[in-house]
XYZ file of C-alpha atoms in Angstrom:
193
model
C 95.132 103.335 177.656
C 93.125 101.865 175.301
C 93.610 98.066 175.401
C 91.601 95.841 176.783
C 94.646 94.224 179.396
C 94.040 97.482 181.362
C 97.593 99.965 181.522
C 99.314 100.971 178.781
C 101.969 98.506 177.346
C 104.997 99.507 175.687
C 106.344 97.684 172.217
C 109.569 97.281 170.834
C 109.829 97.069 167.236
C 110.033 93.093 167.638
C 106.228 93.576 169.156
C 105.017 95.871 166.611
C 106.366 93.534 163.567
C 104.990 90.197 164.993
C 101.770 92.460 165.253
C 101.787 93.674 162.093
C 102.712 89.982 160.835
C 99.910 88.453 162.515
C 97.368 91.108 161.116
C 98.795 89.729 157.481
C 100.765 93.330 156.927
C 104.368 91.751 155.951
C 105.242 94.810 154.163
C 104.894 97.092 157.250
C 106.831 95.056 159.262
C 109.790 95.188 156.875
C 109.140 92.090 154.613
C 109.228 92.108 150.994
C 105.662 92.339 149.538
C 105.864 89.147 147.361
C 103.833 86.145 147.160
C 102.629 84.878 150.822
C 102.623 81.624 152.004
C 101.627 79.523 154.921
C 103.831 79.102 158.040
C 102.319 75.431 158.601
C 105.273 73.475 157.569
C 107.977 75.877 159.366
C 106.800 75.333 162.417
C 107.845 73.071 165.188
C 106.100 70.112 164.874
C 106.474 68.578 168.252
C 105.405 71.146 170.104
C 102.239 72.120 167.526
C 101.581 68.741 168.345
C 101.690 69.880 172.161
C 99.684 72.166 172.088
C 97.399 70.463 169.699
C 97.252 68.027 172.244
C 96.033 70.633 175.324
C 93.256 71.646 172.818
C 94.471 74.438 171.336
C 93.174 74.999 167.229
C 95.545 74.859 164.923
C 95.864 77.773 163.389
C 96.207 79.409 166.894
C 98.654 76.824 167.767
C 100.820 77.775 164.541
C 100.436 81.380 165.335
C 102.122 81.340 168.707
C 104.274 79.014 168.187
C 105.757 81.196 164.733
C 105.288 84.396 166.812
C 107.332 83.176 169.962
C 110.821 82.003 168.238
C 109.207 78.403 167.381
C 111.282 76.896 170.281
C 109.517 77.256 173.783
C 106.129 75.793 174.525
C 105.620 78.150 177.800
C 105.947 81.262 175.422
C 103.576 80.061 172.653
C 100.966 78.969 175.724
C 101.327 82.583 177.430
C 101.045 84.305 174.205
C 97.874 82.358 173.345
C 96.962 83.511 176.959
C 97.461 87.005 175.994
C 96.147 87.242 172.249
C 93.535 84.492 172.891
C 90.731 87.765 172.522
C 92.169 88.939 169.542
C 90.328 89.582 166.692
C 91.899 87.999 163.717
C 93.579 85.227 165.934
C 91.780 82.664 163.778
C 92.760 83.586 160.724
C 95.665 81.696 159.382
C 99.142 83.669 159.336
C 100.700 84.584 156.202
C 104.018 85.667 155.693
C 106.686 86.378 152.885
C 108.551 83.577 151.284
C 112.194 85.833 152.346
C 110.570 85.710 156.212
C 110.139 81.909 156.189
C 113.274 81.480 155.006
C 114.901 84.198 157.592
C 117.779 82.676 159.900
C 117.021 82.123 163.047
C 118.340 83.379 166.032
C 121.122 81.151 167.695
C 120.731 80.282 171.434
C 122.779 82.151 172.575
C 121.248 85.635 170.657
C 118.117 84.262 172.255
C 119.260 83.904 175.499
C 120.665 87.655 175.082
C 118.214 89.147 173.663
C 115.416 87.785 176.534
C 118.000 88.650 179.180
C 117.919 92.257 177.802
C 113.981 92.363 177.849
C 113.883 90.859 181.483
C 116.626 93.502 182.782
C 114.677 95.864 181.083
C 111.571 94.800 182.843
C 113.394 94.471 186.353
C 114.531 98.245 185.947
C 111.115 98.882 184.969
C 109.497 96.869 187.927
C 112.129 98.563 190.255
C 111.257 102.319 188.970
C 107.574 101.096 189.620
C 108.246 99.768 193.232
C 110.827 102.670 193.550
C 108.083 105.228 192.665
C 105.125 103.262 194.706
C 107.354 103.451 197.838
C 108.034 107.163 197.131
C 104.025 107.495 197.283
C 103.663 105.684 200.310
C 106.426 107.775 202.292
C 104.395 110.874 201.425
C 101.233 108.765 202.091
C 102.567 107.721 205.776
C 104.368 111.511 206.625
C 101.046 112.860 205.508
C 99.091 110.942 208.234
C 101.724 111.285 210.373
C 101.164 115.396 210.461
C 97.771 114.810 210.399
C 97.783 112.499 213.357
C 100.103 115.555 215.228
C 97.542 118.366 213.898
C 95.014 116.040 215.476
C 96.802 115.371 218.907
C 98.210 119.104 219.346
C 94.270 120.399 218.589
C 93.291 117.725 221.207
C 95.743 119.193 223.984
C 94.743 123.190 223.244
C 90.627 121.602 223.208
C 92.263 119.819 226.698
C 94.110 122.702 227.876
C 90.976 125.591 227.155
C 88.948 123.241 229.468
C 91.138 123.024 232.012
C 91.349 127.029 231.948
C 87.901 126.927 232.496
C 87.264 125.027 234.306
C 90.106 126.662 237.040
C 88.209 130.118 236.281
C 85.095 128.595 237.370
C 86.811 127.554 240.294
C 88.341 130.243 241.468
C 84.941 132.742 240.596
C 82.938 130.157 242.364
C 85.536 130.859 245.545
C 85.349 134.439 245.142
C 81.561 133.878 245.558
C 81.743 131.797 248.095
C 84.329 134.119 249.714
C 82.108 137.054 248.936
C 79.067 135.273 250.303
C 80.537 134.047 253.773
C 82.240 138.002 253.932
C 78.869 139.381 253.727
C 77.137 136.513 256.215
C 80.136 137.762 258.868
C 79.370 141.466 258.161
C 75.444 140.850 258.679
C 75.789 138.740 261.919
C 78.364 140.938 263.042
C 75.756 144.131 262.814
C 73.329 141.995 264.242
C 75.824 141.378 267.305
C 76.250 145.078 267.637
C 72.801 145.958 267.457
């Protein structure tokens, strides 16, 4: 893909809204296209100060925090991790007075909805290891035909030699045979004359 992460990532409609929030386009991600105001005094103040705190700006600090549920610290520090390169991720975030006001999710939604996204990812990671397995099956059978290519080549190279070497053998004989034949034959006349 594209991105600068490296592989392509898929987004839910969640993803694409929070990204279209954050880029100051409330009416693409389904919010009404009235007046816009801050999110500074809707979000958590004890852990802005947090993060304030671990030097984080904070307009950055507001950002992740809004764009993370406004509840978890480790969330709004990995997606500052993630969108730290981004390019409008100084720019202060501006959203609809009807998306400030917006009920928020209860714990338990939350705690449903990021079990669905982690069993999601867990299928996904299993398809992955699934498929990388897969690979390295036909990877190691591959080799493994390769290597018996390899040693049945070695045995016929072996087994060639071995014929030659006997058919040297047995013409060197013959020669031999033929040679001590015709010494017998010679001394033999010589006897006799």
């Amino acid at each position: 893909g594209g991105n600068e992460g490296g592989g392509d990532v898929e987004m839910d409609d969640e993803m694409k809204k929070a990204i279209q929030m954050s880029q100051g386009d409330a009416a693409a991600a389904g919010a009404d296209a009235g007046p816009k105001v801050s999110i500074s005094e809707k979000v958590n103040g004890d852990l802005l100060t947090q993060l304030k705190d671990m030097g984080f700006p904070d307009v950055r600090a507001e950002k992740a925090l809004w764009l993370t549920g406004n509840e978890n610290l480790e969330a709004a520090i990995s997606w500052l991790a993630d969108h730290g390169d981004d390019m409008d991720i100084d720019e202060p975030l501006l959203v609809s007075e009807k998306e400030l006001s917006k009920p928020k999710l209860s714990k338990e939604e939350q705690k449903a909805l990021l079990d669905e996204k982690l069993r999601k990812m867990r299928e996904q990671k299993a398809r992955a290891d699934k498929e990388l397995a897969k690979q390295q099956e036909l990877a190691r059978i591959q080799s493994s035909k390769e290597m018996h290519e390899a040693r049945k080549l070695q045995k016929e190279q072996e087994e060639k030699l071995r014929a030659e070497k006997e058919k040297r053998a047995k013409e060197q004989e013959a020669r031999d045979r033929a040679r001590i034949k015709a010494e017998l034959e010679k001394d033999k006349r010589e006897r006799m004359a």
